[in-house]
CSV table of N, CA, C and O in Angstrom, one decimal:
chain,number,residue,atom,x,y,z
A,1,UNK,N,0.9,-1.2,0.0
A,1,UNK,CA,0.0,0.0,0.0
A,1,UNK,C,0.9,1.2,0.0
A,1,UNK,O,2.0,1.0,0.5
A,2,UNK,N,0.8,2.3,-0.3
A,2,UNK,CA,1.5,3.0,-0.9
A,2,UNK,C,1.4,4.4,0.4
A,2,UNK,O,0.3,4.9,0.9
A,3,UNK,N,2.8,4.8,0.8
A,3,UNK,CA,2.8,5.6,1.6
A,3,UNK,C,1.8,6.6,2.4
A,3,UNK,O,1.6,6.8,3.6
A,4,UNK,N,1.2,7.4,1.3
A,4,UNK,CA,0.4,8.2,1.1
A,4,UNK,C,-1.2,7.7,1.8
A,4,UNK,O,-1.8,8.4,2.7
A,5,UNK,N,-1.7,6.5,1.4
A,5,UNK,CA,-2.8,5.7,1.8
A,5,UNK,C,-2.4,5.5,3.0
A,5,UNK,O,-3.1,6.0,3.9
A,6,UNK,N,-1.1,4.9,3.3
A,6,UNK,CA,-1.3,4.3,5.0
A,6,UNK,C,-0.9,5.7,6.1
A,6,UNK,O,-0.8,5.5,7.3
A,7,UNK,N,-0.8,7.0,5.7
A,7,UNK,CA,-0.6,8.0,6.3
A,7,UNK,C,-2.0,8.2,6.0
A,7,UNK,O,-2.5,7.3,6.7
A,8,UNK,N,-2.8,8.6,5.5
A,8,UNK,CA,-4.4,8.5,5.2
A,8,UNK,C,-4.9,8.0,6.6
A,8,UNK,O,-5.4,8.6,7.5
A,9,UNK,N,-4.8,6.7,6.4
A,9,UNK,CA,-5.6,5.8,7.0
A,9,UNK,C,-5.0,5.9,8.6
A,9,UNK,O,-5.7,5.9,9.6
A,10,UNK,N,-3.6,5.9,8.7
A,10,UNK,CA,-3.5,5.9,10.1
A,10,UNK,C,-3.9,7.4,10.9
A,10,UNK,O,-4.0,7.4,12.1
A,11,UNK,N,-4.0,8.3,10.4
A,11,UNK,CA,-4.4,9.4,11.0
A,11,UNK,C,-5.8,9.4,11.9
A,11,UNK,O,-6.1,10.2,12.8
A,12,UNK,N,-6.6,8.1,11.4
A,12,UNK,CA,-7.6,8.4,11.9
A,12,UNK,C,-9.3,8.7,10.9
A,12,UNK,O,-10.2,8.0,10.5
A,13,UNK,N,-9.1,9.7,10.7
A,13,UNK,CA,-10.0,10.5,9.9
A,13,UNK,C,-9.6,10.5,8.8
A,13,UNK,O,-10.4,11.0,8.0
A,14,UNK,N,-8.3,10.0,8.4
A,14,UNK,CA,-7.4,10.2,7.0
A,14,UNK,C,-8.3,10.3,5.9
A,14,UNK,O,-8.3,11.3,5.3
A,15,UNK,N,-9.4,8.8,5.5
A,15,UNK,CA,-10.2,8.8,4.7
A,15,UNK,C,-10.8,9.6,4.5
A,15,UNK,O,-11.3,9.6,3.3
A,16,UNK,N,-11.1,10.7,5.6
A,16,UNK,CA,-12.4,11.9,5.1
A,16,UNK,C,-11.7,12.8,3.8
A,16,UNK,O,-12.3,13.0,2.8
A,17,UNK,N,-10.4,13.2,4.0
A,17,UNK,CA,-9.8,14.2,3.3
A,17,UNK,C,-9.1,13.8,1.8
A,17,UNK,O,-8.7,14.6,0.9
A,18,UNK,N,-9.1,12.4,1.8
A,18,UNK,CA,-8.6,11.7,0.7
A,18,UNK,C,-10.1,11.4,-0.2
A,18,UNK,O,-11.0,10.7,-0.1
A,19,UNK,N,-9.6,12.5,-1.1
A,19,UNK,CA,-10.6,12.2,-2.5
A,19,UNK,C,-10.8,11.1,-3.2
A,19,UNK,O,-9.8,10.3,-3.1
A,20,UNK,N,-12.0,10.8,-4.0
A,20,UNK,CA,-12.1,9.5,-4.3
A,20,UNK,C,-10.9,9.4,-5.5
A,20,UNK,O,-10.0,8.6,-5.3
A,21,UNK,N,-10.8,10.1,-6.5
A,21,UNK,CA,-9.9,10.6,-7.4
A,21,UNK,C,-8.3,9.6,-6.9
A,21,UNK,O,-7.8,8.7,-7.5
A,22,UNK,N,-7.9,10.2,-5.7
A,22,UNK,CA,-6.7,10.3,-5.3
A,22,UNK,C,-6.5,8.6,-4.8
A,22,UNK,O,-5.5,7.9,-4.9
A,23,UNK,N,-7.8,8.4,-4.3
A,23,UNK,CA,-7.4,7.2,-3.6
A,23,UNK,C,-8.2,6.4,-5.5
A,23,UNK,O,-7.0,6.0,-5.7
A,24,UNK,N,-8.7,6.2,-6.2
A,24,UNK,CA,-8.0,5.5,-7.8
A,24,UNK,C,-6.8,5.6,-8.0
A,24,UNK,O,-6.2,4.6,-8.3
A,25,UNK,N,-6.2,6.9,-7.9
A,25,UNK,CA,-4.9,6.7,-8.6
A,25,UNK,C,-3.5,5.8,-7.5
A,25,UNK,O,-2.6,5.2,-7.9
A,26,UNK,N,-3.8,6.1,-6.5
A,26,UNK,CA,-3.1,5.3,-5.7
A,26,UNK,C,-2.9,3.6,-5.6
A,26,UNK,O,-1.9,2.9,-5.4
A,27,UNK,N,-4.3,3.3,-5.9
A,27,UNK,CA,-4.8,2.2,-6.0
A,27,UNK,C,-3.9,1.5,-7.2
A,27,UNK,O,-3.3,0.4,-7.1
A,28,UNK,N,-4.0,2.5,-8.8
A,28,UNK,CA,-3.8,2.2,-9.8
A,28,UNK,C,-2.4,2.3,-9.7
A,28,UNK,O,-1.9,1.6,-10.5
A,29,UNK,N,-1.6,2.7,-9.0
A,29,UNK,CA,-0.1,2.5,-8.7
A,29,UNK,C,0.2,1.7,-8.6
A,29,UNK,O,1.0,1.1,-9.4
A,30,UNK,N,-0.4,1.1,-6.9
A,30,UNK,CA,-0.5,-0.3,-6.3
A,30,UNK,C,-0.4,-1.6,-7.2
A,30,UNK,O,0.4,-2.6,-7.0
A,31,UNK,N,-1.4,-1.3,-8.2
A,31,UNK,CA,-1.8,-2.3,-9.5
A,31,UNK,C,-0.2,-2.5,-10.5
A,31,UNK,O,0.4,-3.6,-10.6
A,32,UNK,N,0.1,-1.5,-11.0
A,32,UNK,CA,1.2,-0.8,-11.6
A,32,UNK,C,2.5,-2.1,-11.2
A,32,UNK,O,3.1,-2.9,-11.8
A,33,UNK,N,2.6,-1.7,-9.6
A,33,UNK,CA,3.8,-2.0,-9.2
A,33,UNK,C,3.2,-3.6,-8.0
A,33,UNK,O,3.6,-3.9,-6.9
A,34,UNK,N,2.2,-4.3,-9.0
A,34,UNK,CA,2.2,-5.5,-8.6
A,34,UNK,C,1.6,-6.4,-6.7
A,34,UNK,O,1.7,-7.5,-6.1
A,35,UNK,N,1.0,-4.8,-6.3
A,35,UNK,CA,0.8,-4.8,-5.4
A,35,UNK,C,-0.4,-5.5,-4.8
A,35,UNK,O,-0.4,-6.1,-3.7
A,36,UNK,N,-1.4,-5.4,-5.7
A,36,UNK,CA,-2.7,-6.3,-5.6
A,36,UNK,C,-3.0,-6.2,-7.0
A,36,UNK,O,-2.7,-5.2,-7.7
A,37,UNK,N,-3.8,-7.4,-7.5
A,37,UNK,CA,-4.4,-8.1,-8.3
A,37,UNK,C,-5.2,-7.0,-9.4
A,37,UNK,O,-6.4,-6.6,-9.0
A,38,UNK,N,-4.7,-6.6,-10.4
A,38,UNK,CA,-6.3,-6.0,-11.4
A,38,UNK,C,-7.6,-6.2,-11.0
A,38,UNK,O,-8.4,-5.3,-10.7
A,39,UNK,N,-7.8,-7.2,-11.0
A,39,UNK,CA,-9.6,-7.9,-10.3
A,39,UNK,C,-9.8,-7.4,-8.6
A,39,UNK,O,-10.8,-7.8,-8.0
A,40,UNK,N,-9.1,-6.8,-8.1
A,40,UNK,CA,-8.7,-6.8,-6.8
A,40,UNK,C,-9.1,-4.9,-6.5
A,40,UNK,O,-9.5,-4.4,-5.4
A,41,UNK,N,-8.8,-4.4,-7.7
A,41,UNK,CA,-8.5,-2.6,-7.3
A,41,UNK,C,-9.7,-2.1,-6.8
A,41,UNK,O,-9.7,-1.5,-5.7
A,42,UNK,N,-11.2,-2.4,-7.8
A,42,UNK,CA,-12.0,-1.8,-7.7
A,42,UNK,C,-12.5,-1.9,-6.6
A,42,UNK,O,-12.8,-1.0,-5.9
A,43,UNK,N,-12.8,-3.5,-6.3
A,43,UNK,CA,-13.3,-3.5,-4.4
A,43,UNK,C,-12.1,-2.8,-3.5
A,43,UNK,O,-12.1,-2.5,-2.3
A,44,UNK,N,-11.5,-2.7,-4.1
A,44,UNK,CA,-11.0,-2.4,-3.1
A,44,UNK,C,-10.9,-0.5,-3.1
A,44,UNK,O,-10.7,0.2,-2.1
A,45,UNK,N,-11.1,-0.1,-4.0
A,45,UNK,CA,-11.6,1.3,-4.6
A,45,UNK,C,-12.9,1.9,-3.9
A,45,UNK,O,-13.2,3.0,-3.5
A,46,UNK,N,-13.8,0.6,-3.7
A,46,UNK,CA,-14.9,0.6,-3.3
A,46,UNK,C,-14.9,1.0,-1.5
A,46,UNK,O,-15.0,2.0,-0.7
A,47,UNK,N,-14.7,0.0,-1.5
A,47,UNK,CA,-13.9,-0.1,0.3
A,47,UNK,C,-13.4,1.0,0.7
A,47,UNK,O,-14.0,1.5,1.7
A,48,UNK,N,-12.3,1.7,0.3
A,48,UNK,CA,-11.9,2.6,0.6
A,48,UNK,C,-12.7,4.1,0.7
A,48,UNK,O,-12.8,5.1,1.5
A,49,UNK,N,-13.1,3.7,-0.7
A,49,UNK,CA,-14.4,5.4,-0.4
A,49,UNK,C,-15.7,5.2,0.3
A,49,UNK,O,-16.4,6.2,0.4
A,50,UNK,N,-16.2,4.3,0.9
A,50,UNK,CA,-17.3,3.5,1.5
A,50,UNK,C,-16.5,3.7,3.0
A,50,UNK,O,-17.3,4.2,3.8
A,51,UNK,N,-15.5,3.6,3.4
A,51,UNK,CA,-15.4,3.5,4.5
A,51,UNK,C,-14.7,5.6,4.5
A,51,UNK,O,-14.7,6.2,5.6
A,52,UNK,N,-14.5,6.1,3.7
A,52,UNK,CA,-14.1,7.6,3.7
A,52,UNK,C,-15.1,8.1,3.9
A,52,UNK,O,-14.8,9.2,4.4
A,53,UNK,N,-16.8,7.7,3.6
A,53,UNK,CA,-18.0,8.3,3.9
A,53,UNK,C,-18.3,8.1,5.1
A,53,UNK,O,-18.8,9.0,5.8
A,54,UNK,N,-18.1,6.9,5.6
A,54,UNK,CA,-18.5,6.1,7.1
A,54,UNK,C,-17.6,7.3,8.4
A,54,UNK,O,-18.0,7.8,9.4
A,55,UNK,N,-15.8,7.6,7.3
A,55,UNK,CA,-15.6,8.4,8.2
A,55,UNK,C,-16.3,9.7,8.4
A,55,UNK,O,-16.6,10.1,9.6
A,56,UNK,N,-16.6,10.6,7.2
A,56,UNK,CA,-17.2,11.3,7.0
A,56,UNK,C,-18.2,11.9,7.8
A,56,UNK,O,-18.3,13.1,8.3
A,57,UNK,N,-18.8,10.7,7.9
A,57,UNK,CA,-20.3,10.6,8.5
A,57,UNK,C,-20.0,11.6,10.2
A,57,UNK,O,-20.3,12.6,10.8
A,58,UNK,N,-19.1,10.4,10.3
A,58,UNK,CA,-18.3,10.4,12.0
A,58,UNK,C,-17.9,11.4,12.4
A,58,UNK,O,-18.0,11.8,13.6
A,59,UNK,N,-17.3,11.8,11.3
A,59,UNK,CA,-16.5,13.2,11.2
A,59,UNK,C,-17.5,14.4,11.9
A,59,UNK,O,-17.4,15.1,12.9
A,60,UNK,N,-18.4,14.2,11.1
A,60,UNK,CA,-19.5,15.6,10.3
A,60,UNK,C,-20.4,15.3,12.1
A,60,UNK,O,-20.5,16.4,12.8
A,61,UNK,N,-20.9,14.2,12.7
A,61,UNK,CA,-21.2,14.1,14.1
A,61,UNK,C,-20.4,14.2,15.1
A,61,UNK,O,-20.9,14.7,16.1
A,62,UNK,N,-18.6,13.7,15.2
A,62,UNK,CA,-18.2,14.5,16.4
A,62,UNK,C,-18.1,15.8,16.3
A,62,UNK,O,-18.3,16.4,17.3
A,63,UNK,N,-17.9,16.4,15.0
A,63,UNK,CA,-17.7,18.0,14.8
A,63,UNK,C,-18.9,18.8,15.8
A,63,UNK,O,-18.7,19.6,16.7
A,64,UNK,N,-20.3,18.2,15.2
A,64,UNK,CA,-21.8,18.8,15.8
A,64,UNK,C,-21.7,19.1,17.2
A,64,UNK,O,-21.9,20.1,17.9
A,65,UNK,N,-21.2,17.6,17.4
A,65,UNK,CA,-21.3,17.6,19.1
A,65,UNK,C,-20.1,18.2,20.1
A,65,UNK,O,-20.1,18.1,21.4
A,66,UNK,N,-18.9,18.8,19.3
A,66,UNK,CA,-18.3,19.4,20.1
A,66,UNK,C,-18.9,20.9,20.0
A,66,UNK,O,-19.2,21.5,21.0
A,67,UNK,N,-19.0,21.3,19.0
A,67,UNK,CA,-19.7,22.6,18.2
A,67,UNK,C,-21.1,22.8,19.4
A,67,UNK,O,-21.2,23.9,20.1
A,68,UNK,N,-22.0,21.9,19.6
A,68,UNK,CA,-23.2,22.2,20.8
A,68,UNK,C,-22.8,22.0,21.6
A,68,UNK,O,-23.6,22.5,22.4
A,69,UNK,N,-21.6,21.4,22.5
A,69,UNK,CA,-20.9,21.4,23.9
A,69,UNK,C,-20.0,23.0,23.8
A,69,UNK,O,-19.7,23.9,24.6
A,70,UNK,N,-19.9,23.0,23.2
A,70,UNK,CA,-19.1,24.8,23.3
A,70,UNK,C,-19.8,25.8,23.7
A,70,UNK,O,-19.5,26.5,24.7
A,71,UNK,N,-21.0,26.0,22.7
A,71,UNK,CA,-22.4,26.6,22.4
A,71,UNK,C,-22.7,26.2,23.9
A,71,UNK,O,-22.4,27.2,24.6
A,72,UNK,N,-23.2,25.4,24.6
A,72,UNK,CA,-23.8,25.3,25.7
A,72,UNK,C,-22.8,25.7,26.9
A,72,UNK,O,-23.3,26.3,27.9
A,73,UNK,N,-21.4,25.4,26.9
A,73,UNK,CA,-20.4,25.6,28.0
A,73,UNK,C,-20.4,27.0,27.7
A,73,UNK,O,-20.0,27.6,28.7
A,74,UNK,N,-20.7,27.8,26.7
A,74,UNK,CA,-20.6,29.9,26.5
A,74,UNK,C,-22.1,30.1,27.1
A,74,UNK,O,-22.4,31.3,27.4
A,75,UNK,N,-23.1,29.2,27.2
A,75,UNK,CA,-24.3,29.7,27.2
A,75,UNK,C,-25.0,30.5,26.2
A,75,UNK,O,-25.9,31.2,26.5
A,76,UNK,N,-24.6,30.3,25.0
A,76,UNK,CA,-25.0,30.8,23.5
A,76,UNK,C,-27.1,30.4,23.4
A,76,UNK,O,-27.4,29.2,23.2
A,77,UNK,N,-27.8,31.2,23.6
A,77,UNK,CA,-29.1,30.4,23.6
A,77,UNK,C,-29.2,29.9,22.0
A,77,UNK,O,-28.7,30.2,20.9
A,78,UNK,N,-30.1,29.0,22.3
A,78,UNK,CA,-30.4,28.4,20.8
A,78,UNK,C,-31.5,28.8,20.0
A,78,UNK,O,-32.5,29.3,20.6
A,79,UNK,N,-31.2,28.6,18.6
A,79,UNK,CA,-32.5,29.3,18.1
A,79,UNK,C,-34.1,29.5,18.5
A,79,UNK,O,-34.9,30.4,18.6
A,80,UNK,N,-34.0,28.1,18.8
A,80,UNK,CA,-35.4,28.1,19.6
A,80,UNK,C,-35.8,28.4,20.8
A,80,UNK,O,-37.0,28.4,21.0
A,81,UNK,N,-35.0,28.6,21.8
A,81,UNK,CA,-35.0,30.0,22.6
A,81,UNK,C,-35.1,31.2,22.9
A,81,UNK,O,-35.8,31.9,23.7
A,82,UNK,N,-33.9,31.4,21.9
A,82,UNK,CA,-34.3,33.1,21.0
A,82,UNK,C,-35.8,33.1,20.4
A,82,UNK,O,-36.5,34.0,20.6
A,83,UNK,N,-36.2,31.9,19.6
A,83,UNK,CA,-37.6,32.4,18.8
A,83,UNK,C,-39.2,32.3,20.2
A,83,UNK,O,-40.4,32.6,20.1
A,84,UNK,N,-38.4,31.7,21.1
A,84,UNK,CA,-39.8,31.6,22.3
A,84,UNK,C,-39.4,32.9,22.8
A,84,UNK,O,-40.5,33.6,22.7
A,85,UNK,N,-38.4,33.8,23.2
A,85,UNK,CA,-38.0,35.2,23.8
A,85,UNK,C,-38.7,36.1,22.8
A,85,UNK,O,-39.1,37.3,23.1
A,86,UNK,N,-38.7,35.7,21.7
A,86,UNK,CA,-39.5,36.9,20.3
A,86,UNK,C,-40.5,36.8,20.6
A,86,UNK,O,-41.2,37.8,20.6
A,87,UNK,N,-41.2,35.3,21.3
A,87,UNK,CA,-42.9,35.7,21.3
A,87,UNK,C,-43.3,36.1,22.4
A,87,UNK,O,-44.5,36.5,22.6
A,88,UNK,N,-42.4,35.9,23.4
A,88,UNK,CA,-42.9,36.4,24.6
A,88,UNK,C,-42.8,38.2,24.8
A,88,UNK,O,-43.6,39.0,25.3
A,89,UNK,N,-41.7,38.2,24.3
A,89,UNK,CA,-41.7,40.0,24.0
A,89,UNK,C,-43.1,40.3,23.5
A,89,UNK,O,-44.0,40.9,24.0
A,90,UNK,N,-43.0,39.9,22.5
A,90,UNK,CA,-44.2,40.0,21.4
A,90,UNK,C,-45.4,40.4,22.0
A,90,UNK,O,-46.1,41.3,21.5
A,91,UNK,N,-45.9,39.7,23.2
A,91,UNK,CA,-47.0,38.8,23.6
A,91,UNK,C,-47.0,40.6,25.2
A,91,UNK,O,-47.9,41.4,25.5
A,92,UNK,N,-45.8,40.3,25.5
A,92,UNK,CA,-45.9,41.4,26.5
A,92,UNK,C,-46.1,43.0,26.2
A,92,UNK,O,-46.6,43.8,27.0
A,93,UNK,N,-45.6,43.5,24.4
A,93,UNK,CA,-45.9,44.6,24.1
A,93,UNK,C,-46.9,44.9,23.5
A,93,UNK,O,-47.2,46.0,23.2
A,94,UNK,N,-47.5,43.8,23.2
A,94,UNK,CA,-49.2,43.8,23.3
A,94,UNK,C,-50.3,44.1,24.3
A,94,UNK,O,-51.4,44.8,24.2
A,95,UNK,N,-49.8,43.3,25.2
A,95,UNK,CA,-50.2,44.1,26.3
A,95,UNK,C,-50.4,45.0,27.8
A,95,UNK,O,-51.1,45.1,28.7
A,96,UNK,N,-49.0,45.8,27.2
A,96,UNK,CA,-48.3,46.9,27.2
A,96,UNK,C,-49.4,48.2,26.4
A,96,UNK,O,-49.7,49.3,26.9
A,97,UNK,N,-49.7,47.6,25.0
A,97,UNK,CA,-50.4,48.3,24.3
A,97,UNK,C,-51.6,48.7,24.4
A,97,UNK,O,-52.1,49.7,24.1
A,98,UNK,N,-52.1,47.3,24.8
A,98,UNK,CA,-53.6,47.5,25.7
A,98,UNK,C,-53.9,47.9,26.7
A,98,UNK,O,-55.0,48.2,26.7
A,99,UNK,N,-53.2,47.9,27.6
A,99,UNK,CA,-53.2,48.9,28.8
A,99,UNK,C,-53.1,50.4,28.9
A,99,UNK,O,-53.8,51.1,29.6
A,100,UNK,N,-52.3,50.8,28.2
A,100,UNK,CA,-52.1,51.9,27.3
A,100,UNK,C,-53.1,52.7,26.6
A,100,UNK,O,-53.0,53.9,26.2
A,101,UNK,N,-54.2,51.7,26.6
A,101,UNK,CA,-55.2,52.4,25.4
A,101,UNK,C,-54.8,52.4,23.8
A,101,UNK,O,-55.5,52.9,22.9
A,102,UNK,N,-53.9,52.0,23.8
A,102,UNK,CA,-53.4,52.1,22.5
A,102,UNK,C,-53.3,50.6,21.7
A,102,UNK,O,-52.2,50.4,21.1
A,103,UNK,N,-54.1,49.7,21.7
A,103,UNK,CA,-54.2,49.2,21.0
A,103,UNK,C,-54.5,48.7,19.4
A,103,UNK,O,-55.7,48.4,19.2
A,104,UNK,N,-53.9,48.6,18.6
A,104,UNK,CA,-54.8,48.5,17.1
A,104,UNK,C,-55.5,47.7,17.2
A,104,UNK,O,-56.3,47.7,16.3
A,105,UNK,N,-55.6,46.3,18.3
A,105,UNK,CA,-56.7,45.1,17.9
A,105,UNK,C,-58.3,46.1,18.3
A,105,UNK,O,-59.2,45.6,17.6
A,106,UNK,N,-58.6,46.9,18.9
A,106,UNK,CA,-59.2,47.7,19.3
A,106,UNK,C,-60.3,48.5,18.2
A,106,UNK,O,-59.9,49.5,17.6
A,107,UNK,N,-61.3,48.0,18.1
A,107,UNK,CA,-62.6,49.1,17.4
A,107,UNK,C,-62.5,50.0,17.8
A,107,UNK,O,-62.0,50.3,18.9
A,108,UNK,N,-63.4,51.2,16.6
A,108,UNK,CA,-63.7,52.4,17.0
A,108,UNK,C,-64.6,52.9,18.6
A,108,UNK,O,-65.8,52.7,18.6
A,109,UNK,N,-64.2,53.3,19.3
A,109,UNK,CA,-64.6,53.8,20.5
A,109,UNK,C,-66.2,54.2,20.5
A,109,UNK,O,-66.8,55.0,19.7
A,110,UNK,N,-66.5,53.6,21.4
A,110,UNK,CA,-68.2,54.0,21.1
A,110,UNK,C,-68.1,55.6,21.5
A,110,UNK,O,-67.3,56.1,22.3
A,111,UNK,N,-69.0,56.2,20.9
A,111,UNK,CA,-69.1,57.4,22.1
A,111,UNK,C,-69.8,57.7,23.1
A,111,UNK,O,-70.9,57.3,23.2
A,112,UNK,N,-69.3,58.6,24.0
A,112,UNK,CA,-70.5,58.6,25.4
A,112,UNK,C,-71.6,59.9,25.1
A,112,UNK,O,-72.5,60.2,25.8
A,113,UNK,N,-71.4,60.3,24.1
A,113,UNK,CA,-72.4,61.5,23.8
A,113,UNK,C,-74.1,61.5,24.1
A,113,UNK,O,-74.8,62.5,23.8
């Protein structure tokens, strides 16, 4: 296996960053220089970018979950927090407004005439 692949792969995450592109041509080296079998590259082509998604995958969810442990360790509120604080505002300068006399939900004033 050819330098480049097994520094890939031992990294860990290696797979995520190695293009499919890069890991064929590697592969086709491999082939080249008698390393594995013609009939052998493409599963194994296969394999390799199948398990680069799997890293991917892994990748893309530890990332999330360190990203909402940050967000929660700063006390960052979350969207849906912020959007319950919009309606409660909302909800209070309404009736702020109605108390006020100043309401628009409010018909025309009868008069006492």
């Amino acid at each position: 296996m050819s330098d480049l692949l097994k520094k890939a792969i031992s990294l860990g995450w290696g797979l995520t960053i190695v293009s499919k592109e890069k890991i064929e041509k590697t592969v086709e080296e491999l082939v080249k220089r008698g390393e594995i079998a013609p009939a052998e590259s493409k599963d194994m082509i296969d394999r390799l970018v199948e398990r680069g998604e799997e890293e991917k995958s892994q990748f893309k969810d530890f990332l999330r979950e360190q990203i909402q442990r940050i967000l929660t360790e700063l006390h960052v509120p979350s969207e849906k927090h912020v959007a319950d604080l919009e309606r409660r505002i909302e909800t209070l300068e309404k009736r702020i407004a109605e108390l006020e006399g100043n309401a628009p939900e409010q018909g025309p004033e009868t008069g006492h005439s």
